[in-house]
Every structure is written in C-alpha cells, then in structure tokens.
Amino acid sequence: MCGISSILSLNDDIMNDLIFSLERLEYRGYDSAGIAYLGTNSKLYRERAVGKIENLKEVVEKLNVKSNIGIGHTRWATHGKVTELNAHPHVCDGVAVVHNGIIENYQELKDKLITEGYVFESETDTEVISKLIAFHIKGGENFQSAFSSSLSKFVGTYAIVAICENEPNILLGAKMGSPMAIGLSNDQQNFHIASDAVALSSLTDKVTYLEEGDIVVAEKGKNLNYEIFNLNGEKVARDAIPNVVSLNDINQNGYESFMLKEIFEEVIVAKNTYDRFNCDIDIFKFRGISIIACGTSYYAGLLAKYWIEDIARIPVNVEIASEFRYKNPILPKDSLYVFVSQSGETIDTLCAMRLVKEAHINTVALVNVNNSSIAREADYVIQTVAGTEIGVASTKVFISQILSMLLMCVKKDSVDITTIEKNINIVLNKQHEFARIAEKIKNSRSLFYIGRGTNYPLSLEGALKIKELSYISAEGHPAGEIKHGPIAIVDESVHTIAIAPLDKHFKKTLSNSQEIFARNGKILLITTENARNLVSDFDKGDIDYIFLPNSDPLYYPFSITTAIHLVAYYTAKLKGGDVDKPRNLAKSVTVE
Ligand code: M6R
C-alpha cells in the first residue's frame, strides 16, 4: 500500500533512477504518483499526477531535471480521494515528505497545527507529517531533530522519507509498521531508501532492512554516509544482505502482461516448489493446525485444510487474519500456527502472527518474499519459491502455496510432480477455450463459481479473480449451499462456473448445476476428460465445457488453478481493464 523511494546522490542525475524505482513499486498502489526534489539551486520542487506513474513520467521527462536529492511516491488512497491535491509528496515550508501507512491520530495533530496557523490543503493524514516537521524547525530544531520530535507524536504505522530545503545534503527515513529497505549503489555514488528490495533491483546489490522504530540519516559530503538509530536513539548496525530481486524477475519477457507471464510460470513454479521444498517442521507432532492469512493466501489455506485433515487427520482451523487478531483467539500451545502470505507484508497477517508470538508460541511463515517482515519475524520460514510476482492479482504463488502445504503432510517422493507439471502445461495450451468462456461471461450480471471439497476454495479463488480483474460481481460457493439462498439470484443473465472434475463429488456437483440450469442459469462446466461421457446427459442448451486432463484427484487442484486463472485473465482482457493493475487494489496490503 503505497510505495516510497528516494535517492541522495553525489551526482545531479537522480531522476531516471528515481522514476525507475517508483515504476518497480507501482504494484503497491497506482492511484497517483509524485516526486519532490531539490534543484541545483537547492530550491524544493514538486511534481504530482493522478493515475499511473507513466502520467508522472511524462511530466518529469519534459522538465530535464538536474538534482542530487529527491523522494517519490506511488499512492494507494486511504485518507482522501484520488486527486492531485491528495497525492504525495506533501510539502510545507521547504520540507517534503512521502509516507506509507496511516497516522491514526492525524486529526488531533491537525487540529493543533491549525491553531498554530497552518492551513491544510489535502484530506490526507500525511500532510500533518510535513507540517509538524516544519513546525518543529520553526521552533528552532534542526531537520533531524524536528523529524525525530515529530515521529514521537505519531500513533499508527509509517515508512516516511523526508528532505528539507535548508539542509539539502540530508535524507531522512523512518520505519514503524511499514517496510523500509536501504542500500548504497555499487559505485557508492547513490544512497537509496525505498519500500522494498524490488524498488532497488539493479540499483543496489545489497539491501538493509530497517527494524521497527529505526531512523536512517543519510548525509552527503565528499562521500555518502549514513547512520541508523533505533527507537531509543542509539546508533545501531543492521546487516546488509544480497538483493536477490533480479531485473529478469521484474521484466515482462515478451508477454503482453505480467499476469499472463505469471500464469505461464505456474508449471515451473510447481517444479521449483517441489524441488526446493524444505521444511523442518513435523506437523504430526501437533494436535491442531491454524492457518492464518488474507485473500488468495487464505483460500490456499482453506484448500490445504481439506488435504491435511484428509491425509494427516489433524484438525485444521483456517482464519482470516483481520478477524483472528481482534477476536481474543484461543491459542492452544500444542497447535501449529502457519501464516501464509505472498508479500510477507500484509499488516493483518503480520499482526496476527505477533499476537501468537506474544503468547510464546512458535510461528511458521509460508511466504514468497524473502526477508519480508513476516519472514523476518517468524520463528520458522518455509519459502514459496515462486519468484517475484508483479501482477496485483496473485496467481503463480497460489500454486506454490498449495503445493507447499501438500508437501507438509505427505512424503515428498509420493507426489507425482511430473503429472502436475504435464497437466498444467496441457491447460496452458487450451488458451482458445478459456477465451471462448470469457466471451460468454464477460457481460454476466453476476457470476457464481461452485464446487465441493477442494473445488470449493478453488471456487472462492476463481470468483475473487473475476471480481478483481473484471469487476463483475462474482461469488464462490460450496455447490451444496446454492439452494440455501444464492440460487435466488439465478436467471438467464447469471453464469455459473461449476468445478466438477471426476472425483467423489462429481455427481453431486452436477446435480447442483442442473438445479441452476433448470432456473435458466447458464452453466460452464470445468471438468476432466474422463467425465466426457458422463456429462452428455446434461440437458442440451446454453452449457459449455472445458475438459482438463485426467489424473489422481489429488492433483486436480493444480490444473484447475491454472484454468480459473486463465478464465479470469481472458475475461478481464475482453473487458479492457488493466490486468496487472486492476482498479482500487494494491499488491501489498500494509494498512488494516
Ligand atoms: O501478500 P498476501 O498473500 O498476504 O496478500 C493477501 C491478499 O491481499 C492477496 O491475496 C489479495 O487477495 C490478492 N489481490 C489476490 O489476488
């Protein structure tokens, strides 16, 4: 949620790198973008534009900026509408700030600053930051002291970077609850502060992650120097680690979108996850397992519940992190707590994990982003080795999450990874069939995904992807629940995608589809080749089929995942939206 980036340089050509790093961060939000910089005359300038970074880039390119210090931001709106006035950086009396997070007590601070004569121009919480720093400077403090004094007044979460016209050689950053990575370029000419290592890929080979309460002070003299101070104001050293995000990870490699590239990577992701799976935890030692996550990661947990309970016979509780953390959860010490997250930064999942840690219970993180906050704070980490996922809608990571959780409860060599790979490949080669389905559903008033067993969480995932990318109202339901209410919505303008491979639920799901069909609902059946003869007795009419490859039913979820991702992809493409950056969303949800 919001991406921040900044550069302090020994040279005056920072602008390309600043915009480049902001573009890398666009997955964190793309409601508006902005930069502030000091020109060679040490004056503060600001440029902002509503919409994606390309709009800002267009403005900046025309300016031919020369600058050696600048900050940038890409916004996912929390407080205040998507307008240029609300776009960051926020500026006051020569101080400019960018912020990721929420200042919860901003109203109280704002009221006080108004009585001091400050006039607010935006609806954001962030504006109090620039104004409060300016207020402290006016009171006689230097930039660094004014920055620290202001931080001590904030309640909430933040990653803040600030520059000041009066002290043009200093770049300040602070982290509390929102991630922040820093790094020096290999030639020691540029110092960067940004939201994550993705922003710094190809700019720094090594990154250092700040810890909660840290402040970084970077200064330019003959060379670039920086110091980190902890919450108590003590100078601290934090390890620099290799920046493993490569340019290859963040390139589209000829695909028309990152999402399509990432769906096509589902085969290799399955193989890598299998080959590199490494888990020291024996789940059979525990009397229960709790899986806590949000969104698609939560659905991966729901799917794993079916497997773990069926195979390992251990009760599994799957919880939405934002609910879990506020419900005074019962935390049996003989349970295993697994926190699933692609980004490793989802604030609700992170806070839920902290709650469990506070009860002195070990936590396991199943995360895709190495060195993310959840990975760093968990007692044990299992990495989903899906590689960097740029598309805002999570796709390939879901495959890695479910396979990892399957591998937690079965012997590795009992899993036929070759079949999983082969079947995902077969699905990928049926693109024209998914495009045909997309053509049918693109104008649906409403859409249902239904399924039983593991096909139920897959229905939730399929519906979420349709909603996120095509903005069609879509619901996932257990097929057996449809007649308990949702069927009231059904008429000829509603499509239902029934996930019914030939497994123990097949006949029942088919019956539930018949019930919808009988009420003029349109049915699209995702089934398996071995069911071809069995679906032919379905009434003739507006029914379409996609036949997926046969396999042991245990492996169906992998090929079905690729199928539902392709359905969502082609539908979104026909609707004309930006599949990589759907409206209103951000990839890393660092606000509650
Ligand atoms: O990074 P996380 O896995 O913790 O993110 C959880 C959700 O925000 C995420 O899965 C979200 O639902 C995606 N937009 C799904 O495509």
PDB file of N, CA and C and ligand atoms in Angstrom, residues 293-299 340-347 349 374 389 391-395 397 401 461 464-465 468 585-589, ligand 1:
ATOM      1  N   ALA A 293      -4.366 -16.119   7.263  1.00  0.00           N
ATOM      2  CA  ALA A 293      -3.958 -15.415   6.035  1.00  0.00           C
ATOM      3  C   ALA A 293      -5.089 -14.507   5.556  1.00  0.00           C
ATOM      4  N   CYS A 294      -4.865 -13.841   4.444  1.00  0.00           N
ATOM      5  CA  CYS A 294      -5.880 -12.985   3.812  1.00  0.00           C
ATOM      6  C   CYS A 294      -5.978 -13.324   2.325  1.00  0.00           C
ATOM      7  N   GLY A 295      -7.119 -13.016   1.739  1.00  0.00           N
ATOM      8  CA  GLY A 295      -7.297 -13.093   0.289  1.00  0.00           C
ATOM      9  C   GLY A 295      -6.963 -14.462  -0.289  1.00  0.00           C
ATOM     10  N   THR A 296      -6.234 -14.426  -1.379  1.00  0.00           N
ATOM     11  CA  THR A 296      -5.870 -15.664  -2.062  1.00  0.00           C
ATOM     12  C   THR A 296      -5.060 -16.596  -1.154  1.00  0.00           C
ATOM     13  N   SER A 297      -4.222 -16.027  -0.313  1.00  0.00           N
ATOM     14  CA  SER A 297      -3.433 -16.866   0.603  1.00  0.00           C
ATOM     15  C   SER A 297      -4.356 -17.588   1.581  1.00  0.00           C
ATOM     16  N   TYR A 298      -5.441 -16.933   1.959  1.00  0.00           N
ATOM     17  CA  TYR A 298      -6.437 -17.568   2.834  1.00  0.00           C
ATOM     18  C   TYR A 298      -7.103 -18.738   2.105  1.00  0.00           C
ATOM     19  N   TYR A 299      -7.406 -18.538   0.830  1.00  0.00           N
ATOM     20  CA  TYR A 299      -8.033 -19.631   0.071  1.00  0.00           C
ATOM     21  C   TYR A 299      -7.071 -20.814  -0.080  1.00  0.00           C
ATOM     22  N   VAL A 340       0.284 -17.489   6.173  1.00  0.00           N
ATOM     23  CA  VAL A 340       0.537 -17.608   4.738  1.00  0.00           C
ATOM     24  C   VAL A 340       0.427 -16.223   4.099  1.00  0.00           C
ATOM     25  N   SER A 341       1.451 -15.850   3.339  1.00  0.00           N
ATOM     26  CA  SER A 341       1.409 -14.529   2.697  1.00  0.00           C
ATOM     27  C   SER A 341       2.359 -14.487   1.510  1.00  0.00           C
ATOM     28  N   GLN A 342       1.868 -14.021   0.400  1.00  0.00           N
ATOM     29  CA  GLN A 342       2.750 -13.822  -0.755  1.00  0.00           C
ATOM     30  C   GLN A 342       3.762 -12.737  -0.423  1.00  0.00           C
ATOM     31  N   SER A 343       3.247 -11.550  -0.088  1.00  0.00           N
ATOM     32  CA  SER A 343       4.118 -10.386   0.090  1.00  0.00           C
ATOM     33  C   SER A 343       4.947 -10.465   1.360  1.00  0.00           C
ATOM     34  N   GLY A 344       4.401 -11.149   2.360  1.00  0.00           N
ATOM     35  CA  GLY A 344       5.060 -11.156   3.662  1.00  0.00           C
ATOM     36  C   GLY A 344       4.919  -9.822   4.374  1.00  0.00           C
ATOM     37  N   GLU A 345       4.075  -8.941   3.840  1.00  0.00           N
ATOM     38  CA  GLU A 345       3.918  -7.610   4.432  1.00  0.00           C
ATOM     39  C   GLU A 345       2.473  -7.324   4.848  1.00  0.00           C
ATOM     40  N   THR A 346       1.547  -8.210   4.563  1.00  0.00           N
ATOM     41  CA  THR A 346       0.140  -7.934   4.879  1.00  0.00           C
ATOM     42  C   THR A 346       0.012  -7.643   6.374  1.00  0.00           C
ATOM     43  N   ILE A 347      -0.439  -6.446   6.679  1.00  0.00           N
ATOM     44  CA  ILE A 347      -0.352  -5.982   8.066  1.00  0.00           C
ATOM     45  C   ILE A 347      -1.207  -6.855   8.999  1.00  0.00           C
ATOM     46  N   THR A 349      -1.966 -10.024   8.704  1.00  0.00           N
ATOM     47  CA  THR A 349      -1.316 -11.323   8.908  1.00  0.00           C
ATOM     48  C   THR A 349      -0.105 -11.151   9.833  1.00  0.00           C
ATOM     49  N   ILE A 374       7.086 -10.510   7.619  1.00  0.00           N
ATOM     50  CA  ILE A 374       6.564 -11.756   8.210  1.00  0.00           C
ATOM     51  C   ILE A 374       7.676 -12.803   8.237  1.00  0.00           C
ATOM     52  N   GLU A 389       6.371 -11.860  -7.907  1.00  0.00           N
ATOM     53  CA  GLU A 389       5.055 -11.785  -8.559  1.00  0.00           C
ATOM     54  C   GLU A 389       4.686 -10.307  -8.659  1.00  0.00           C
ATOM     55  N   GLY A 391       2.099  -8.978 -11.037  1.00  0.00           N
ATOM     56  CA  GLY A 391       0.656  -8.790 -11.254  1.00  0.00           C
ATOM     57  C   GLY A 391      -0.025  -8.631  -9.897  1.00  0.00           C
ATOM     58  N   VAL A 392      -0.895  -7.653  -9.797  1.00  0.00           N
ATOM     59  CA  VAL A 392      -1.511  -7.395  -8.494  1.00  0.00           C
ATOM     60  C   VAL A 392      -2.365  -8.586  -8.040  1.00  0.00           C
ATOM     61  N   ALA A 393      -3.014  -9.234  -8.971  1.00  0.00           N
ATOM     62  CA  ALA A 393      -3.765 -10.437  -8.610  1.00  0.00           C
ATOM     63  C   ALA A 393      -2.783 -11.592  -8.471  1.00  0.00           C
ATOM     64  N   SER A 394      -2.851 -12.262  -7.362  1.00  0.00           N
ATOM     65  CA  SER A 394      -1.907 -13.352  -7.113  1.00  0.00           C
ATOM     66  C   SER A 394      -2.291 -14.582  -7.932  1.00  0.00           C
ATOM     67  N   THR A 395      -1.320 -15.151  -8.648  1.00  0.00           N
ATOM     68  CA  THR A 395      -1.619 -16.345  -9.462  1.00  0.00           C
ATOM     69  C   THR A 395      -0.623 -17.458  -9.150  1.00  0.00           C
ATOM     70  N   VAL A 397       1.799 -17.748  -7.219  1.00  0.00           N
ATOM     71  CA  VAL A 397       2.143 -18.013  -5.818  1.00  0.00           C
ATOM     72  C   VAL A 397       1.128 -18.970  -5.178  1.00  0.00           C
ATOM     73  N   GLN A 401       1.880 -22.077  -2.896  1.00  0.00           N
ATOM     74  CA  GLN A 401       1.354 -22.181  -1.523  1.00  0.00           C
ATOM     75  C   GLN A 401       0.664 -23.521  -1.309  1.00  0.00           C
ATOM     76  N   GLU A 461     -11.446 -18.760  -4.985  1.00  0.00           N
ATOM     77  CA  GLU A 461     -10.308 -18.149  -5.692  1.00  0.00           C
ATOM     78  C   GLU A 461     -10.725 -17.713  -7.104  1.00  0.00           C
ATOM     79  N   LEU A 464     -12.886 -14.606  -6.802  1.00  0.00           N
ATOM     80  CA  LEU A 464     -12.089 -13.424  -6.419  1.00  0.00           C
ATOM     81  C   LEU A 464     -11.342 -12.871  -7.636  1.00  0.00           C
ATOM     82  N   LYS A 465     -10.785 -13.768  -8.430  1.00  0.00           N
ATOM     83  CA  LYS A 465     -10.018 -13.313  -9.592  1.00  0.00           C
ATOM     84  C   LYS A 465     -10.938 -12.608 -10.605  1.00  0.00           C
ATOM     85  N   GLU A 468     -11.754  -9.154  -9.041  1.00  0.00           N
ATOM     86  CA  GLU A 468     -10.604  -8.249  -9.003  1.00  0.00           C
ATOM     87  C   GLU A 468     -10.273  -7.663 -10.368  1.00  0.00           C
ATOM     88  N   LEU A 585      -6.998  -1.575  -6.218  1.00  0.00           N
ATOM     89  CA  LEU A 585      -6.244  -2.595  -5.478  1.00  0.00           C
ATOM     90  C   LEU A 585      -4.777  -2.206  -5.312  1.00  0.00           C
ATOM     91  N   ALA A 586      -4.101  -2.937  -4.463  1.00  0.00           N
ATOM     92  CA  ALA A 586      -2.644  -2.843  -4.353  1.00  0.00           C
ATOM     93  C   ALA A 586      -2.155  -4.228  -3.979  1.00  0.00           C
ATOM     94  N   LYS A 587      -0.938  -4.520  -4.340  1.00  0.00           N
ATOM     95  CA  LYS A 587      -0.466  -5.888  -4.106  1.00  0.00           C
ATOM     96  C   LYS A 587      -0.078  -6.135  -2.657  1.00  0.00           C
ATOM     97  N   SER A 588       0.467  -5.135  -2.046  1.00  0.00           N
ATOM     98  CA  SER A 588       0.965  -5.319  -0.699  1.00  0.00           C
ATOM     99  C   SER A 588       0.069  -4.516   0.237  1.00  0.00           C
ATOM    100  N   VAL A 589      -0.709  -5.204   1.064  1.00  0.00           N
ATOM    101  CA  VAL A 589      -1.742  -4.502   1.838  1.00  0.00           C
ATOM    102  C   VAL A 589      -1.205  -4.208   3.237  1.00  0.00           C
TER     103      VAL A 589
HETATM  104  O1  M6R B   1       0.586 -10.862   0.251  1.00  0.00           O
HETATM  105  P1  M6R B   1      -0.542 -11.655   0.828  1.00  0.00           P
HETATM  106  O2  M6R B   1      -0.591 -13.053   0.301  1.00  0.00           O
HETATM  107  O3  M6R B   1      -0.554 -11.630   2.319  1.00  0.00           O
HETATM  108  O4  M6R B   1      -1.831 -10.916   0.322  1.00  0.00           O
HETATM  109  C1  M6R B   1      -3.100 -11.328   0.683  1.00  0.00           C
HETATM  110  C2  M6R B   1      -4.137 -10.685  -0.172  1.00  0.00           C
HETATM  111  O5  M6R B   1      -4.059  -9.297  -0.090  1.00  0.00           O
HETATM  112  C3  M6R B   1      -3.987 -11.086  -1.636  1.00  0.00           C
HETATM  113  O6  M6R B   1      -4.013 -12.465  -1.803  1.00  0.00           O
HETATM  114  C4  M6R B   1      -5.119 -10.457  -2.459  1.00  0.00           C
HETATM  115  O7  M6R B   1      -6.343 -11.016  -2.128  1.00  0.00           O
HETATM  116  C5  M6R B   1      -4.825 -10.575  -3.940  1.00  0.00           C
HETATM  117  N1  M6R B   1      -5.270  -9.381  -4.568  1.00  0.00           N
HETATM  118  C6  M6R B   1      -5.448 -11.771  -4.585  1.00  0.00           C
HETATM  119  O8  M6R B   1      -5.292 -11.803  -5.950  1.00  0.00           O
END
